[in-house]
Amino acid sequence: MSKSIELSRLQVAAAKSAQLLESWLTLQDTASRYMANAGNIVQRMPALTNAENYYELQGAALLKPLLLAKQLKSFELVLGRLQAVMSELEAVVVAQEKQCVDGWAVLGGGKTQTPAKCSSPPVGAMQTIESMEDVWFMCRDELCLKAALVSQLHPGISDAEFASISSLFCAHLHVKTDSPSVLLLRNSCWEVL
């Protein structure tokens, strides 16, 4: 295979990886908004369960269970949307892995080849693929954390428990937009051919 075709394949993999990173960041923001929506519902639950908040209202005996049912349904809907976004994040991670495999394949079949078996790739190509891989690892680790946190959400969660889960979920501990790998991937001049 000629060097220009190999470079072209690497350009495509790098451009797709950059697009996948942008998709990840957008989905991550969407997931954080759904987490905030769930938090708003959780914060209302104590007031809705307090019978003193209904004592002056006519039909309070019927109103309280209706309001609680409405809030529980809202919580379930928001949680369902959050889980759908988590599935999309998982799809991004799988696609990132594919781009990394494709990138390493361009350099002669993988990272494990000895220098005698493969020609020396340009340093820029190695850095690009390593950045793609670093970003994939970051997103994969972040996905694992977020999935574990989402699995702990339930309608009866306390305000304090939710606050702890939400702060970890929204902290984006693994995917840092100022990390060298993210910056290299986002600011590279690769374009899909």
mmCIF file of C-alpha atoms in Angstrom:
data_model
loop_
_atom_site.group_PDB
_atom_site.id
_atom_site.type_symbol
_atom_site.label_atom_id
_atom_site.label_comp_id
_atom_site.label_asym_id
_atom_site.label_seq_id
_atom_site.Cartn_x
_atom_site.Cartn_y
_atom_site.Cartn_z
ATOM 1 C CA MET A 1 0.000 0.000 0.000
ATOM 2 C CA SER A 2 1.393 3.418 -0.853
ATOM 3 C CA LYS A 3 2.265 5.984 1.786
ATOM 4 C CA SER A 4 -0.388 8.414 0.459
ATOM 5 C CA ILE A 5 -3.150 5.793 0.809
ATOM 6 C CA GLU A 6 -1.952 4.966 4.332
ATOM 7 C CA LEU A 7 -1.846 8.641 5.214
ATOM 8 C CA SER A 8 -5.321 9.044 3.772
ATOM 9 C CA ARG A 9 -6.616 6.193 5.971
ATOM 10 C CA LEU A 10 -4.993 7.785 9.021
ATOM 11 C CA GLN A 11 -6.519 11.153 8.139
ATOM 12 C CA VAL A 12 -9.968 9.569 7.975
ATOM 13 C CA ALA A 13 -9.481 7.761 11.308
ATOM 14 C CA ALA A 14 -8.194 10.929 13.016
ATOM 15 C CA ALA A 15 -11.004 13.091 11.636
ATOM 16 C CA LYS A 16 -13.618 10.564 12.715
ATOM 17 C CA SER A 17 -12.007 10.378 16.159
ATOM 18 C CA ALA A 18 -12.183 14.153 16.472
ATOM 19 C CA GLN A 19 -15.859 14.071 15.430
ATOM 20 C CA LEU A 20 -16.536 11.308 17.954
ATOM 21 C CA LEU A 21 -14.892 13.381 20.682
ATOM 22 C CA GLU A 22 -17.183 16.299 19.846
ATOM 23 C CA SER A 23 -20.161 13.923 19.918
ATOM 24 C CA TRP A 24 -19.026 12.647 23.309
ATOM 25 C CA LEU A 25 -18.753 16.165 24.729
ATOM 26 C CA THR A 26 -22.210 17.101 23.412
ATOM 27 C CA LEU A 27 -23.784 13.928 24.802
ATOM 28 C CA GLN A 28 -21.981 14.435 28.107
ATOM 29 C CA ASP A 29 -23.542 17.899 28.407
ATOM 30 C CA THR A 30 -26.960 16.451 27.573
ATOM 31 C CA ALA A 31 -26.521 13.759 30.226
ATOM 32 C CA SER A 32 -25.548 16.411 32.786
ATOM 33 C CA ARG A 33 -28.738 18.352 32.000
ATOM 34 C CA TYR A 34 -30.841 15.218 32.511
ATOM 35 C CA MET A 35 -29.051 14.619 35.800
ATOM 36 C CA ALA A 36 -29.928 18.182 36.862
ATOM 37 C CA ASN A 37 -33.578 17.591 35.853
ATOM 38 C CA ALA A 38 -33.646 14.440 37.978
ATOM 39 C CA GLY A 39 -32.183 16.460 40.845
ATOM 40 C CA ASN A 40 -34.998 18.995 40.611
ATOM 41 C CA ILE A 41 -37.527 16.186 40.929
ATOM 42 C CA VAL A 42 -35.695 14.598 43.870
ATOM 43 C CA GLN A 43 -35.640 17.968 45.665
ATOM 44 C CA ARG A 44 -39.431 18.322 45.349
ATOM 45 C CA MET A 45 -40.219 14.887 46.774
ATOM 46 C CA PRO A 46 -39.866 15.723 50.519
ATOM 47 C CA ALA A 47 -42.290 18.644 50.195
ATOM 48 C CA LEU A 48 -44.781 16.482 48.317
ATOM 49 C CA THR A 49 -44.682 13.731 50.929
ATOM 50 C CA ASN A 50 -45.199 16.137 53.866
ATOM 51 C CA ALA A 51 -48.894 16.022 54.841
ATOM 52 C CA GLU A 52 -48.667 19.477 56.476
ATOM 53 C CA ASN A 53 -48.259 21.039 53.048
ATOM 54 C CA TYR A 54 -51.783 19.923 52.118
ATOM 55 C CA TYR A 55 -53.855 20.537 55.268
ATOM 56 C CA GLU A 56 -55.638 23.676 54.038
ATOM 57 C CA LEU A 57 -56.388 22.378 50.561
ATOM 58 C CA GLN A 58 -59.695 20.840 49.651
ATOM 59 C CA GLY A 59 -59.296 17.292 48.410
ATOM 60 C CA ALA A 60 -55.831 17.004 49.937
ATOM 61 C CA ALA A 61 -56.272 13.270 50.414
ATOM 62 C CA LEU A 62 -56.562 12.864 46.632
ATOM 63 C CA LEU A 63 -54.100 15.574 45.657
ATOM 64 C CA LYS A 64 -51.083 14.221 47.520
ATOM 65 C CA PRO A 65 -50.999 10.780 45.806
ATOM 66 C CA LEU A 66 -51.673 12.361 42.406
ATOM 67 C CA LEU A 67 -48.781 14.802 42.772
ATOM 68 C CA LEU A 68 -46.466 12.062 44.019
ATOM 69 C CA ALA A 69 -47.435 9.796 41.120
ATOM 70 C CA LYS A 70 -46.780 12.638 38.679
ATOM 71 C CA GLN A 71 -43.320 13.282 40.156
ATOM 72 C CA LEU A 72 -42.442 9.585 40.115
ATOM 73 C CA LYS A 73 -43.501 9.349 36.471
ATOM 74 C CA SER A 74 -41.397 12.419 35.674
ATOM 75 C CA PHE A 75 -38.416 10.870 37.452
ATOM 76 C CA GLU A 76 -38.819 7.647 35.474
ATOM 77 C CA LEU A 77 -39.019 9.580 32.186
ATOM 78 C CA VAL A 78 -35.903 11.624 32.949
ATOM 79 C CA LEU A 79 -34.057 8.503 34.062
ATOM 80 C CA GLY A 80 -35.088 6.755 30.832
ATOM 81 C CA ARG A 81 -33.770 9.660 28.772
ATOM 82 C CA LEU A 82 -30.546 9.657 30.778
ATOM 83 C CA GLN A 83 -30.129 5.937 30.133
ATOM 84 C CA ALA A 84 -30.728 6.513 26.405
ATOM 85 C CA VAL A 85 -27.927 9.102 26.385
ATOM 86 C CA MET A 86 -25.718 6.614 28.241
ATOM 87 C CA SER A 87 -26.346 4.136 25.415
ATOM 88 C CA GLU A 88 -25.300 6.778 22.892
ATOM 89 C CA LEU A 89 -22.136 7.457 24.908
ATOM 90 C CA GLU A 90 -21.399 3.737 24.841
ATOM 91 C CA ALA A 91 -21.795 3.712 21.045
ATOM 92 C CA VAL A 92 -19.292 6.590 20.802
ATOM 93 C CA VAL A 93 -16.762 4.639 22.880
ATOM 94 C CA VAL A 94 -17.167 1.572 20.649
ATOM 95 C CA ALA A 95 -16.682 3.735 17.545
ATOM 96 C CA GLN A 96 -13.599 5.366 19.103
ATOM 97 C CA GLU A 97 -12.094 1.948 19.680
ATOM 98 C CA LYS A 98 -12.642 1.072 16.019
ATOM 99 C CA GLN A 99 -10.885 4.255 14.912
ATOM 100 C CA CYS A 100 -7.907 3.421 17.150
ATOM 101 C CA VAL A 101 -7.685 -0.078 15.700
ATOM 102 C CA ASP A 102 -7.887 1.363 12.183
ATOM 103 C CA GLY A 103 -5.203 3.924 13.013
ATOM 104 C CA TRP A 104 -2.784 1.333 14.356
ATOM 105 C CA ALA A 105 -3.489 -0.907 11.357
ATOM 106 C CA VAL A 106 -2.268 1.890 9.084
ATOM 107 C CA LEU A 107 1.127 1.698 10.782
ATOM 108 C CA GLY A 108 1.617 -1.943 9.906
ATOM 109 C CA GLY A 109 -0.804 -4.065 11.848
ATOM 110 C CA GLY A 110 -0.579 -2.906 15.412
ATOM 111 C CA LYS A 111 1.530 -1.466 18.198
ATOM 112 C CA THR A 112 3.243 -4.748 19.057
ATOM 113 C CA GLN A 113 5.386 -5.002 15.946
ATOM 114 C CA THR A 114 9.092 -4.592 16.432
ATOM 115 C CA PRO A 115 10.926 -1.857 14.527
ATOM 116 C CA ALA A 116 12.449 -4.507 12.230
ATOM 117 C CA LYS A 117 8.973 -5.572 11.080
ATOM 118 C CA CYS A 118 7.497 -2.183 10.289
ATOM 119 C CA SER A 119 8.822 0.918 8.683
ATOM 120 C CA SER A 120 9.232 3.923 10.913
ATOM 121 C CA PRO A 121 5.997 5.884 10.878
ATOM 122 C CA PRO A 122 6.176 9.653 11.016
ATOM 123 C CA VAL A 123 6.228 10.974 14.568
ATOM 124 C CA GLY A 124 3.084 13.008 13.860
ATOM 125 C CA ALA A 125 1.215 9.850 12.874
ATOM 126 C CA MET A 126 2.262 8.073 16.080
ATOM 127 C CA GLN A 127 1.285 11.063 18.216
ATOM 128 C CA THR A 128 -2.061 11.290 16.458
ATOM 129 C CA ILE A 129 -2.878 7.634 17.005
ATOM 130 C CA GLU A 130 -1.699 7.751 20.612
ATOM 131 C CA SER A 131 -3.909 10.798 21.176
ATOM 132 C CA MET A 132 -6.850 8.967 19.617
ATOM 133 C CA GLU A 133 -6.181 6.062 21.962
ATOM 134 C CA ASP A 134 -5.771 8.300 25.036
ATOM 135 C CA VAL A 135 -9.087 10.019 24.307
ATOM 136 C CA TRP A 136 -10.756 6.636 23.829
ATOM 137 C CA PHE A 137 -9.400 5.462 27.202
ATOM 138 C CA MET A 138 -10.594 8.667 28.885
ATOM 139 C CA CYS A 139 -14.092 8.329 27.436
ATOM 140 C CA ARG A 140 -14.234 4.620 28.254
ATOM 141 C CA ASP A 141 -13.255 5.229 31.883
ATOM 142 C CA GLU A 142 -15.723 8.116 32.163
ATOM 143 C CA LEU A 143 -18.469 5.916 30.712
ATOM 144 C CA CYS A 144 -17.787 3.224 33.325
ATOM 145 C CA LEU A 145 -18.009 5.773 36.134
ATOM 146 C CA LYS A 146 -21.174 7.367 34.778
ATOM 147 C CA ALA A 147 -22.854 3.981 34.242
ATOM 148 C CA ALA A 148 -22.094 2.972 37.838
ATOM 149 C CA LEU A 149 -23.521 6.264 39.120
ATOM 150 C CA VAL A 150 -26.692 6.059 37.004
ATOM 151 C CA SER A 151 -27.294 2.524 38.268
ATOM 152 C CA GLN A 152 -27.599 3.936 41.793
ATOM 153 C CA LEU A 153 -30.488 6.273 40.934
ATOM 154 C CA HIS A 154 -33.948 5.303 42.128
ATOM 155 C CA PRO A 155 -37.158 7.169 43.011
ATOM 156 C CA GLY A 156 -36.585 6.952 46.778
ATOM 157 C CA ILE A 157 -33.055 8.357 46.723
ATOM 158 C CA SER A 158 -32.312 10.959 49.388
ATOM 159 C CA ASP A 159 -31.330 14.502 48.521
ATOM 160 C CA ALA A 160 -27.843 13.996 49.995
ATOM 161 C CA GLU A 161 -27.244 10.743 48.098
ATOM 162 C CA PHE A 162 -28.389 12.343 44.878
ATOM 163 C CA ALA A 163 -26.182 15.385 45.411
ATOM 164 C CA SER A 164 -23.141 13.132 45.861
ATOM 165 C CA ILE A 165 -23.929 11.077 42.750
ATOM 166 C CA SER A 166 -24.739 14.136 40.681
ATOM 167 C CA SER A 167 -21.556 15.992 41.617
ATOM 168 C CA LEU A 168 -19.427 13.000 40.582
ATOM 169 C CA PHE A 169 -21.457 12.508 37.405
ATOM 170 C CA CYS A 170 -21.086 16.125 36.313
ATOM 171 C CA ALA A 171 -17.424 16.479 37.339
ATOM 172 C CA HIS A 172 -16.204 14.775 34.134
ATOM 173 C CA LEU A 173 -13.259 13.324 36.028
ATOM 174 C CA HIS A 174 -11.694 11.479 33.101
ATOM 175 C CA VAL A 175 -12.392 13.541 29.985
ATOM 176 C CA LYS A 176 -10.579 16.813 30.431
ATOM 177 C CA THR A 177 -10.871 19.177 27.490
ATOM 178 C CA ASP A 178 -7.503 20.734 28.374
ATOM 179 C CA SER A 179 -5.540 17.461 28.345
ATOM 180 C CA PRO A 180 -2.772 17.310 25.724
ATOM 181 C CA SER A 181 -4.370 14.366 23.896
ATOM 182 C CA VAL A 182 -7.753 16.080 23.630
ATOM 183 C CA LEU A 183 -6.161 19.329 22.508
ATOM 184 C CA LEU A 184 -4.052 17.569 19.876
ATOM 185 C CA LEU A 185 -7.049 15.667 18.522
ATOM 186 C CA ARG A 186 -9.370 18.695 18.540
ATOM 187 C CA ASN A 187 -6.832 21.068 17.026
ATOM 188 C CA SER A 188 -5.361 18.779 14.398
ATOM 189 C CA CYS A 189 -5.919 19.728 10.809
ATOM 190 C CA TRP A 190 -7.178 16.307 9.712
ATOM 191 C CA GLU A 191 -10.257 16.394 7.563
ATOM 192 C CA VAL A 192 -12.439 13.558 6.342
ATOM 193 C CA LEU A 193 -11.548 12.981 2.714
#
